[in-house]
Coordinates of C-alpha atoms and ligand atoms in Angstrom, one line a residue:
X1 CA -63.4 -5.7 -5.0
X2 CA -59.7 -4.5 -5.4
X3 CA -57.1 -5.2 -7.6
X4 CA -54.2 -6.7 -6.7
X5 CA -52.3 -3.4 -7.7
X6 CA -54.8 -1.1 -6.5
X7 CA -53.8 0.7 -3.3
X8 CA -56.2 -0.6 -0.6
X9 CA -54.4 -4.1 -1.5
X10 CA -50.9 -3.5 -1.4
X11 CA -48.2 -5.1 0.9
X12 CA -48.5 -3.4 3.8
X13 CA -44.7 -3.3 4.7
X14 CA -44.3 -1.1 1.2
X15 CA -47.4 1.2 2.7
X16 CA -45.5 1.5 5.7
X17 CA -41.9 2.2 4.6
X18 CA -41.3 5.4 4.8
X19 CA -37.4 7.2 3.3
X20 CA -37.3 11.0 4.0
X21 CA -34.0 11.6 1.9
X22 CA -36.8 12.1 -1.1
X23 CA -39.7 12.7 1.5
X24 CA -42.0 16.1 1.6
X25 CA -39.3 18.8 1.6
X26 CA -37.6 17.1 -1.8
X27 CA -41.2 17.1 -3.5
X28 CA -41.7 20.6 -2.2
X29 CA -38.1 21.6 -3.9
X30 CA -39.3 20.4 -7.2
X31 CA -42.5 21.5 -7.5
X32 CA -40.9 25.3 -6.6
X33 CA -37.6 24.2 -9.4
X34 CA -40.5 23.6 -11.7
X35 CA -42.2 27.2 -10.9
X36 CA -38.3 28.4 -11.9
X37 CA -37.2 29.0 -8.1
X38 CA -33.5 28.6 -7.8
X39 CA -33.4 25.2 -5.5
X40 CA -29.9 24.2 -3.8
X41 CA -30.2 20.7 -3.3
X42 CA -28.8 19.9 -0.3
X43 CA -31.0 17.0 0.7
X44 CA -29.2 14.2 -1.0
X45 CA -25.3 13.2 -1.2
X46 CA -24.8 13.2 -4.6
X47 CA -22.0 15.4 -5.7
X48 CA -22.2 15.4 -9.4
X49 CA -25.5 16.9 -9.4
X50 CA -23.7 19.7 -7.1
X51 CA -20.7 20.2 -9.7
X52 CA -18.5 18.0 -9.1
X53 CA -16.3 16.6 -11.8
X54 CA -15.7 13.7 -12.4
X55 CA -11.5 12.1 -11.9
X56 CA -10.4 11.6 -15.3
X57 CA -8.8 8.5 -15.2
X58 CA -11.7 6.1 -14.4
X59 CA -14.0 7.3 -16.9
X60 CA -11.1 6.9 -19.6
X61 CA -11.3 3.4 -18.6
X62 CA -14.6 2.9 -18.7
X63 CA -15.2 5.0 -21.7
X64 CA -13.0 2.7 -23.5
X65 CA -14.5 -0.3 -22.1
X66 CA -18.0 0.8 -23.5
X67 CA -16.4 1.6 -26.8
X68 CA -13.9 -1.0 -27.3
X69 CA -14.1 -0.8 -30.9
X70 CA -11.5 2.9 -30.1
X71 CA -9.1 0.2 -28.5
X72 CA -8.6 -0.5 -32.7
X73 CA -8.3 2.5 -33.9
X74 CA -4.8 3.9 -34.7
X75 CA -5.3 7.4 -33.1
X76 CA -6.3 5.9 -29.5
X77 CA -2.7 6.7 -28.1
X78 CA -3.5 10.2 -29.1
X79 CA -6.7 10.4 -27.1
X80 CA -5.9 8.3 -23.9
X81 CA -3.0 7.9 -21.7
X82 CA -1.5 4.1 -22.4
X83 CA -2.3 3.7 -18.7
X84 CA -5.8 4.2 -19.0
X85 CA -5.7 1.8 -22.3
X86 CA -4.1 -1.1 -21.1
X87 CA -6.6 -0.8 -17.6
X88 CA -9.3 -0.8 -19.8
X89 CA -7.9 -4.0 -21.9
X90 CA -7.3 -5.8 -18.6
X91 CA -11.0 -5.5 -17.3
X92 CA -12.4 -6.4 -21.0
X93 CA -10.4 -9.4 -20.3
X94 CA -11.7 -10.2 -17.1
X95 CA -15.6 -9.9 -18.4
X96 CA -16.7 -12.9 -20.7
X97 CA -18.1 -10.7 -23.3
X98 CA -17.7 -6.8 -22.8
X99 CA -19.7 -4.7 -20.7
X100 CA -23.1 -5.8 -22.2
X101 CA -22.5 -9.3 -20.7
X102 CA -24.1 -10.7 -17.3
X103 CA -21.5 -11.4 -15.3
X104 CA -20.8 -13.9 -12.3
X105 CA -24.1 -12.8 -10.3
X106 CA -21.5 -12.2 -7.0
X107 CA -19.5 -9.8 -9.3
X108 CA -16.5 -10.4 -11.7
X109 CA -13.7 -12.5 -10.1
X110 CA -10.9 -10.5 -11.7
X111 CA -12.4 -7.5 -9.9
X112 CA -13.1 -9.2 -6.6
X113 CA -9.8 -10.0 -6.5
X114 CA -8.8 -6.7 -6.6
X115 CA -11.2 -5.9 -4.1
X116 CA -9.6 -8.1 -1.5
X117 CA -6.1 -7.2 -2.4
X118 CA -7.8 -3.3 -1.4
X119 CA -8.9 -5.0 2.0
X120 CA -5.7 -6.8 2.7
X121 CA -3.7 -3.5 2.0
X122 CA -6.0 -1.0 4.2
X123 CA -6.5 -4.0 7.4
X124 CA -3.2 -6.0 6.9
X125 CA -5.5 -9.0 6.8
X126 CA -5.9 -11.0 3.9
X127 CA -9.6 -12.1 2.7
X128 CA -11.0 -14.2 0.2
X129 CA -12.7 -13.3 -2.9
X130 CA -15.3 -15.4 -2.2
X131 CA -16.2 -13.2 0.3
X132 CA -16.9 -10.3 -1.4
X133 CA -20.2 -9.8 -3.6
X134 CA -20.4 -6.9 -5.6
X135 CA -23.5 -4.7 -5.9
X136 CA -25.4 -2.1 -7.4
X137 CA -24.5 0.1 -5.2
X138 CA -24.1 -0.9 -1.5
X139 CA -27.9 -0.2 -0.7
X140 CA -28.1 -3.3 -2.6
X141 CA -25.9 -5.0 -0.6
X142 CA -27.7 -3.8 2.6
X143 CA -30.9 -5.0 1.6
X144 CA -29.9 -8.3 0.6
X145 CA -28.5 -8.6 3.7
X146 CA -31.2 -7.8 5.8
X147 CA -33.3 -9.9 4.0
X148 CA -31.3 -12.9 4.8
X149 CA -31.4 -12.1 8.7
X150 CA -35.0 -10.9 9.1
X151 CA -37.1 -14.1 9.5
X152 CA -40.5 -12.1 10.5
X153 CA -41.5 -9.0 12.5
X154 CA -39.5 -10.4 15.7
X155 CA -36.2 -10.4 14.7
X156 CA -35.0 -6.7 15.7
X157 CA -32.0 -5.0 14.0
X158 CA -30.1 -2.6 16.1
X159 CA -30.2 1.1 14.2
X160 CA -28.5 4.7 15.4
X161 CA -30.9 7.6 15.8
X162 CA -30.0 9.2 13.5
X163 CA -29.6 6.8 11.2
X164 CA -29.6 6.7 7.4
X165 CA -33.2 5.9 6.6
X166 CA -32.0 3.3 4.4
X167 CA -31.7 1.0 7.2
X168 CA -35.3 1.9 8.6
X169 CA -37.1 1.6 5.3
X170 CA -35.6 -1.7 4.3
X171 CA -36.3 -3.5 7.6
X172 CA -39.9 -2.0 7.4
X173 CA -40.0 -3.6 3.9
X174 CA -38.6 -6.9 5.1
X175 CA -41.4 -6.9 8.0
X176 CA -38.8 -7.0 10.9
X177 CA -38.6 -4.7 13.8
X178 CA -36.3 -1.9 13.9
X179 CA -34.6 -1.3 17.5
X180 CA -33.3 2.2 18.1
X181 CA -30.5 3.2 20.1
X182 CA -29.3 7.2 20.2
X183 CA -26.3 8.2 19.7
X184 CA -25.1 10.6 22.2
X185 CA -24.8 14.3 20.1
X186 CA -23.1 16.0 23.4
X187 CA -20.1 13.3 23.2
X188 CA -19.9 14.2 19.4
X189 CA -22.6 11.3 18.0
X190 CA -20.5 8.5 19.6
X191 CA -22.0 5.3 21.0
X192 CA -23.0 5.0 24.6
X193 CA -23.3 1.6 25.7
X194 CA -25.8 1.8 28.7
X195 CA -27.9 3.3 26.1
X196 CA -27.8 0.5 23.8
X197 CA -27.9 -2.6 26.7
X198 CA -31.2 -0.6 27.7
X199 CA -32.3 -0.9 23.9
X200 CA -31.7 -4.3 24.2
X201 CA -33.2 -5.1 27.1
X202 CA -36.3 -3.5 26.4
X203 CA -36.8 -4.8 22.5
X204 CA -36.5 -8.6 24.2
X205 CA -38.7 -7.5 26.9
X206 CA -41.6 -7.2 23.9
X207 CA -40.5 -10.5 22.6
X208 CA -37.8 -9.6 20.0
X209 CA -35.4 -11.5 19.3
X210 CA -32.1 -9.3 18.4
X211 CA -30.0 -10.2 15.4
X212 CA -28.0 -7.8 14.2
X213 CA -26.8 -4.4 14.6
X214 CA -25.8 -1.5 12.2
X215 CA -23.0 0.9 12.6
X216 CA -22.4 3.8 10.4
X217 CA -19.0 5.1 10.5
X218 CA -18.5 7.7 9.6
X219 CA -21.7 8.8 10.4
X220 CA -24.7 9.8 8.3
X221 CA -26.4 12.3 8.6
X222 CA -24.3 12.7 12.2
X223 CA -20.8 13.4 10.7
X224 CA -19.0 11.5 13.5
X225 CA -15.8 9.3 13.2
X226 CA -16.1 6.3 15.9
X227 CA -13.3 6.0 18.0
X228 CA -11.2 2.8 17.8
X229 CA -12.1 2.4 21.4
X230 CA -15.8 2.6 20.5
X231 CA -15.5 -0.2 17.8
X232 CA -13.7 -2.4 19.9
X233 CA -16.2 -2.4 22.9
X234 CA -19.3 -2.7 20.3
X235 CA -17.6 -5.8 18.7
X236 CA -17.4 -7.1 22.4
X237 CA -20.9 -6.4 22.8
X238 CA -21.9 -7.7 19.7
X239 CA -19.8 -11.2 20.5
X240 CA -21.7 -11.6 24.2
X241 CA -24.9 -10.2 22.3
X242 CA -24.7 -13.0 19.5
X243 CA -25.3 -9.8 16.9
X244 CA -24.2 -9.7 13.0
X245 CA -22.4 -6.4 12.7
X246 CA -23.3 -4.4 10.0
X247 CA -20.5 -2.1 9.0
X248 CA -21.4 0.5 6.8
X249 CA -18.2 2.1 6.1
X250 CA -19.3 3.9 2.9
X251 CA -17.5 7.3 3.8
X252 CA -14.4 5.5 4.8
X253 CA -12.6 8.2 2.1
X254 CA -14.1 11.3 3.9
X255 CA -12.5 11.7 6.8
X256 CA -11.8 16.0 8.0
X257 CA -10.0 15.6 11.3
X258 CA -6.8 13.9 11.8
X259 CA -7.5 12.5 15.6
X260 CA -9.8 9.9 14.4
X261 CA -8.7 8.4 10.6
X262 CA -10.9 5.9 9.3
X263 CA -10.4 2.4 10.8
X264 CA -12.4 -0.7 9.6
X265 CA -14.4 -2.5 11.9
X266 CA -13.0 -5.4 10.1
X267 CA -9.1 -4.5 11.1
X268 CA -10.1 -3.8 14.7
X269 CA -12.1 -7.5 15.0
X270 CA -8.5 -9.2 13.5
X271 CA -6.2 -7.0 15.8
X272 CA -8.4 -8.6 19.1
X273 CA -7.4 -11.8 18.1
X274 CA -9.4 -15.2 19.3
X275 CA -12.3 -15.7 20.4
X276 CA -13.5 -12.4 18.7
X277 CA -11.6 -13.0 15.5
X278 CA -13.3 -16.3 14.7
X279 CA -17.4 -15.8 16.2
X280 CA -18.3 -12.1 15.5
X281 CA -20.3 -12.1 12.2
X282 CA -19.3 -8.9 10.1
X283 CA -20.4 -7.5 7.1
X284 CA -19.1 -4.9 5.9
X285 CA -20.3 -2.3 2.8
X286 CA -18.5 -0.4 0.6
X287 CA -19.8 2.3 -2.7
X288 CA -18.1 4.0 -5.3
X289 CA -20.8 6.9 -4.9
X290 CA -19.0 8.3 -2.0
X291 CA -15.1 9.4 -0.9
X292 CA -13.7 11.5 -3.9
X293 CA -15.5 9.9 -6.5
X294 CA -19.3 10.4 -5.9
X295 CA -19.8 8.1 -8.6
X296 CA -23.4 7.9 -7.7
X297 CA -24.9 7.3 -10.7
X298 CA -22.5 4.4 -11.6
X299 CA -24.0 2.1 -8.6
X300 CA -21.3 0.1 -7.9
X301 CA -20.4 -1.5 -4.5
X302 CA -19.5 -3.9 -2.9
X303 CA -20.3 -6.0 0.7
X304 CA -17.3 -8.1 2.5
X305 CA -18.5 -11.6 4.8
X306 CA -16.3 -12.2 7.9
X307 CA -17.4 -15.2 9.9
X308 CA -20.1 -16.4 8.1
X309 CA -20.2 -20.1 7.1
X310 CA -20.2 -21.5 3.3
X311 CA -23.1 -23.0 3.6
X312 CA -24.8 -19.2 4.0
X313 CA -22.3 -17.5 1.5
X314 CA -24.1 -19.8 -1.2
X315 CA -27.7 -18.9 0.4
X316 CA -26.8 -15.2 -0.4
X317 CA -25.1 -16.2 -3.7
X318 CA -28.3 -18.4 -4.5
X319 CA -30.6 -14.6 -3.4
X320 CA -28.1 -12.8 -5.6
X321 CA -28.9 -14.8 -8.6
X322 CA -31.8 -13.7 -8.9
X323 CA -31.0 -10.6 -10.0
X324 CA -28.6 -12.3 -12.2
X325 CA -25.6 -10.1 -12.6
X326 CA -24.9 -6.5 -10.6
X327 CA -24.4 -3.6 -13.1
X328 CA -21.3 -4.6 -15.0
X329 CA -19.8 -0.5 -15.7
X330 CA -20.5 -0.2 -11.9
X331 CA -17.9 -3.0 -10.9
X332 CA -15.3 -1.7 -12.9
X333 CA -15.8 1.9 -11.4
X334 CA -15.1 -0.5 -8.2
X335 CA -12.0 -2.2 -9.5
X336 CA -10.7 1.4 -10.2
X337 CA -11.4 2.8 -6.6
X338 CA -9.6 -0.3 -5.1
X339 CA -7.1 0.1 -7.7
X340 CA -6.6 3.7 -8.7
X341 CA -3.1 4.5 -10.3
X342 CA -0.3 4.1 -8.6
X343 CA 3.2 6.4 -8.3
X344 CA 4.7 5.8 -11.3
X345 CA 1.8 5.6 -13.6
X346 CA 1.5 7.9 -16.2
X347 CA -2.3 9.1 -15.1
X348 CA -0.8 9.6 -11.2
X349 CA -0.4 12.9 -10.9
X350 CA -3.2 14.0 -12.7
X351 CA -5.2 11.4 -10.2
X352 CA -3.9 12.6 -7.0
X353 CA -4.1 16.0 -8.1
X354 CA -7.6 15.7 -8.8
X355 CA -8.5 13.8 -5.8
X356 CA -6.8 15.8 -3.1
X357 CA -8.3 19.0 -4.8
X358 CA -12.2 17.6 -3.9
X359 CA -11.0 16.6 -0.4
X360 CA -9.2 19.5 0.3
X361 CA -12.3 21.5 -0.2
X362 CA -14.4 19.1 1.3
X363 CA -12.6 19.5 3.9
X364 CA -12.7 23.0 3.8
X365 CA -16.7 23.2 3.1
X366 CA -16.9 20.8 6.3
X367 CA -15.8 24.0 8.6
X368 CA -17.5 26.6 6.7
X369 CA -20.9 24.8 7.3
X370 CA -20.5 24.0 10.9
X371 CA -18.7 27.5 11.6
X372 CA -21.9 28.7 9.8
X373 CA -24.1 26.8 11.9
X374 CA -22.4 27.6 14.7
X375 CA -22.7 31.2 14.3
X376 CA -26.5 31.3 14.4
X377 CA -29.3 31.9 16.8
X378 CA -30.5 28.6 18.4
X379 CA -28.2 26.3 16.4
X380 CA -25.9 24.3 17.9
X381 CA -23.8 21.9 15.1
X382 CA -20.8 19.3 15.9
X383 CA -17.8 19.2 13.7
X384 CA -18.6 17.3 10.4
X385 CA -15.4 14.9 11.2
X386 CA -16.3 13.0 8.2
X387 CA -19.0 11.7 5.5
X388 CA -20.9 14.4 3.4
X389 CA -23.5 16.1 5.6
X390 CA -24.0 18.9 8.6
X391 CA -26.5 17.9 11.3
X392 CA -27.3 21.1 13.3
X393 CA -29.8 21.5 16.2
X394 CA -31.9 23.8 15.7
X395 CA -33.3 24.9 19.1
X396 CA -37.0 25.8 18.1
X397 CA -38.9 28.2 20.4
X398 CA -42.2 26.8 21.8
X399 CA -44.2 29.3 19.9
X400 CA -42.9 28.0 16.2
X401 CA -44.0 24.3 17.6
X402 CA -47.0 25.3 18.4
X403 CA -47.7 26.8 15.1
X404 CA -46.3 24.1 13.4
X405 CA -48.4 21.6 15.2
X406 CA -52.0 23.4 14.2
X407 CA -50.3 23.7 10.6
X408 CA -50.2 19.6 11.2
X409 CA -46.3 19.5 10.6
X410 CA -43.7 18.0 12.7
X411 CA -42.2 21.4 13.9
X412 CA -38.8 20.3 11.9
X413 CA -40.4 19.6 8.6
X414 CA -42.5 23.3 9.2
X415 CA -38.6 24.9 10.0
X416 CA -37.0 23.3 6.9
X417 CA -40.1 24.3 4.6
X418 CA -40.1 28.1 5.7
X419 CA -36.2 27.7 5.0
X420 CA -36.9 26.2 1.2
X421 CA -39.7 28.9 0.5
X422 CA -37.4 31.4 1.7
X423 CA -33.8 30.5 0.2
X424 CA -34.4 27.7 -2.2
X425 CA -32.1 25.2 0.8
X426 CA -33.0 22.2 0.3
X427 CA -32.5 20.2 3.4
X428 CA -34.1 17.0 5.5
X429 CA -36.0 17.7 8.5
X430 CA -34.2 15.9 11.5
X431 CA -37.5 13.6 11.9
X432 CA -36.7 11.6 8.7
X433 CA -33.4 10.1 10.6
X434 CA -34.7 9.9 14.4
X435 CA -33.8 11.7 16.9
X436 CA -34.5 12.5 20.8
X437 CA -38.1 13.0 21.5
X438 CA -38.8 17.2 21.7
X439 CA -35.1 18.2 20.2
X440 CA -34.9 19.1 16.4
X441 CA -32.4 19.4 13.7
X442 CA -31.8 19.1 10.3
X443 CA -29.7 17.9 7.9
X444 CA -27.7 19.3 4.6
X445 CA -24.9 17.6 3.0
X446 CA -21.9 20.1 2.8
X447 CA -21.9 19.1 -1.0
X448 CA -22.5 23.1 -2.6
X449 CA -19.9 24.6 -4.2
X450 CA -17.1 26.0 -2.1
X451 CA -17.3 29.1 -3.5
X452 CA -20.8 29.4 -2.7
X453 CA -20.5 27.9 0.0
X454 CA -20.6 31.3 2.2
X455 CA -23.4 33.3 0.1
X456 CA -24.9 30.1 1.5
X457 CA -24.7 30.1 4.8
X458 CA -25.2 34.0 5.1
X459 CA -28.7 33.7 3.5
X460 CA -28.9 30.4 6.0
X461 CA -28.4 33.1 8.8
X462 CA -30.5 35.5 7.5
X463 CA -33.3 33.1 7.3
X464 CA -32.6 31.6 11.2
X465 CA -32.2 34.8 13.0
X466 CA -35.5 36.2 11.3
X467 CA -37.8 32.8 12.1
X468 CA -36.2 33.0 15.3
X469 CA -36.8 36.8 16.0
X470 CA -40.7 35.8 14.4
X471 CA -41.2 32.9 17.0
X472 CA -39.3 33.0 20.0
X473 CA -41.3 34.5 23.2
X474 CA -40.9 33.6 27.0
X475 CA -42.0 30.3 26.9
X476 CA -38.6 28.3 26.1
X477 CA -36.9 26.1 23.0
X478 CA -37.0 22.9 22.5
X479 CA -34.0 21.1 24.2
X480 CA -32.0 17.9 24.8
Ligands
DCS1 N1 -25.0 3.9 3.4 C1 -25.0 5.2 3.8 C2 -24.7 5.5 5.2 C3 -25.4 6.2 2.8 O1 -25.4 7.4 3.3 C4 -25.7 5.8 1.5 C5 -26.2 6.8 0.5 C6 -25.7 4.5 1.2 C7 -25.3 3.5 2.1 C8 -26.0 3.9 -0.2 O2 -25.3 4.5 -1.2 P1 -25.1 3.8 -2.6 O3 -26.2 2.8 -2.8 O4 -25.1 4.9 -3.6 O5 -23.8 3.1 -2.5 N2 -26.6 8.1 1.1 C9 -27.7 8.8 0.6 C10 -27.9 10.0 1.4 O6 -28.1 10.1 2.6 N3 -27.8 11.0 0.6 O7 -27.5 10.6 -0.7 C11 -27.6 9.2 -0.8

């Protein structure tokens, strides 16, 4: 007979959830690491681990908050700016014991505070403390939430193709039913509305029951910046649809065109005024592991209730409490991201220094990489407006699917693995996000080094233009 643990007898929802960000192609990267290949990881956005350094003034705070015993030692002025010592005094104060106590499981007031004075400042609408839960990063937040709306495998959630697998491997987990709807890559990954009433209408026609619906903006792994326009007709839709909106507004920092800036779901909701204002349900998520800071490692977050009734705020307060307490360093990383030094402060310059510097280049690694793309055979790539990653098409020639298909690959994952064996990329296959039946692309973050940024792209090319001089014959490419 089997085990509880053994696998035969597991939960089949954890069988079945798949998450492609540390799928085959990531295994096959370390395995070749371990065999002393040069690997550039490009599969995941996690910018430390690419070389980025971290801003200074944050981790003097929290330095100093995990050693507060320096706080008493004469020579502290000598080692940290009085800015970064008197932030790090005012979080101690707000814990109830340091950084090795639990705190309130929905976060640290003091810091929830100055979350919602963040939120009032970007939206010019006020919010409530009470509102806001902080979370071990906001994947945490995301899962608790669809666990509070998925009742059983009839409740559908409304999810981009592409999406970030996150969503599809959580509501696997949870036992609901995910309901696709494509975003439209010709009209640069924005959301066409036909499409999604058609998603709609055919999920209830099975007998689902759709609850929610997740919007990524900007987009990952698409790279798209939704246009006010967009968010205000999908808050329509969602207030005649009955749908929670799920904002996950995690790149709201990275942002490389100036047509569309960042602009919160939540802001656009309170500028449309009644009825909208007070029936659409919104939740909105925030990280510290994105923007400028790339804090991934710290885990902090954060998720904002608009529209939601007490009554459920302490539901999701009681769910929270299990876990007892998010990661304590991680909320302060939060406070400081909502609360970064301001003109004036002695740390300023160095801040803003540091901080335009990475989005400058981001900025600058976002053209590079699509230009790149661009520039190759069978590759078409929209503009990386914003977020971390490059989502090309890769047109793939009939021949290299067919190959791929006896090989018993998807013909993506077979592309990105010839690419890894040959140049050490490290990339997701296009399959682990969704995407149209028969097209193909895949997906890098445009994390690398900006001075290696071409050597990159060059042996990227190289690669391409060799597979596709190896594969393509008379027979056609795979196409939208
Ligand atoms: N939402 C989106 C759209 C993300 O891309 C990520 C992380 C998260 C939420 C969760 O991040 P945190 O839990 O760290 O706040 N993106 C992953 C990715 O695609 N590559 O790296 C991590």
């Amino acid at each position: 007979m089997a085990k509880p643990l053994d696998y035969e007898s597991l939960n089949e929802n954890v069988k079945k959830t798949a998450y492609a960000v540390r799928g085959e192609l990531y295994l096959r990267a370390s395995e070749l690491q371990k065999e002393g290949k040069k690997i550039i990881f490009t599969n995941v956005g996690n910018p430390h681990a690419l070389g980025q350094k971290p801003l200074t003034f944050p981790r003097q705070v929290v330095a100093l908050c995990q050693a507060p015993f320096l706080l008493d030692d004469p020579n502290v002025g000598l080692l940290f700016p009085a800015d970064a010592i008197a932030r790090a005094k005012h979080y101690l104060q707000l814990t109830s014991g340091g950084l090795g106590a639990y705190s309130d499981s929905r976060g640290i007031p003091g810091v929830r505070k100055e979350v919602a004075e963040f939120i009032e400042r970007r939206d010019g609408y006020p919010t409530d403390p009470e509102l806001i839960f902080l979370t071990d990063g906001a994947s945490k937040g995301v899962m608790q939430m669809l666990n509070a709306i998925i009742r059983n495998e009839n409740d559908g959630i409304l999810v981009p193709v592409p999406q970030y697998p996150l969503y599809s491997a959580a509501i696997t987990l949870y036992g609901g039913s995910l309901v696709p709807y494509y975003l439209e890559e010709e009209a640069n990954w924005s959301l066409d509305f036909n499409n999604i009433r058609q998603s709609i209408a055919s999920a209830r026609s099975k007998g689902i029951t759709v609850r929610a619906m997740v919007i990524i903006n900007p987009g990952n792994p698409t790279g798209q910046c939704l246009s006010e326009a967009n968010i205000r007709e999908l808050l329509r839709f969602c207030f005649l649809e009955n749908l929670v909106l799920l904002a996950d507004e995690v790149y709201q920092q990275n942002i490389y065109q100036d047509e569309r800036p960042f602009i919160s779901a939540r802001k656009i909701l309170f500028d449309m005024g009644p009825p909208l204002s007070k029936e659409v349900q919104l939740v909105s998520f925030h990280t510290v592991s994105k923007g400028y800071w790339g804090e991934c490692g710290q885990r902090g977050g954060y998720f904002e209730m608009t529209n939601l009734s007490p009554k459920t705020v302490d539901e999701i307060y009681k769910v929270a409490s299990i876990s007892l307490s998010p990661n304590v360093p991680g909320q302060i990383f939060m406070g400081l991201m909502v609360n970064p030094p301001k003109p004036g402060d002695i740390s300023y310059f160095k801040f803003e220094q540091e901080s335009k510097a990475i989005m400058e280049s981001l900025r600058k690694r976002a053209h590079i990489m699509t230009d790149g793309f661009n520039s190759c055979r069978n590759v078409v790539c929209n503009f990386t407006e914003g977020a971390m990653y490059s989502f090309p098409q890769i047109r793939l020639p009939a021949r290299a699917i067919e190959v791929a298909k006896s090989a018993g690959k998807a013909p993506d994952v077979f592309y990105c693995l010839k690419l890894l064996e040959a140049t050490g990329i490290s990339t997701v296959p296009g399959s682990g996000f969704g995407q149209k039946e028969g097209v193909f692309h895949l997906r890098t973050t445009i994390l690398p080094a900006e001075e290696d940024m071409p050597a990159i792209m060059e042996s990227f090319k190289k690669f391409n233009d060799a597979f596709m001089e190896e594969y393509e014959d008379y027979r056609g490419y795979s196409r939208m």
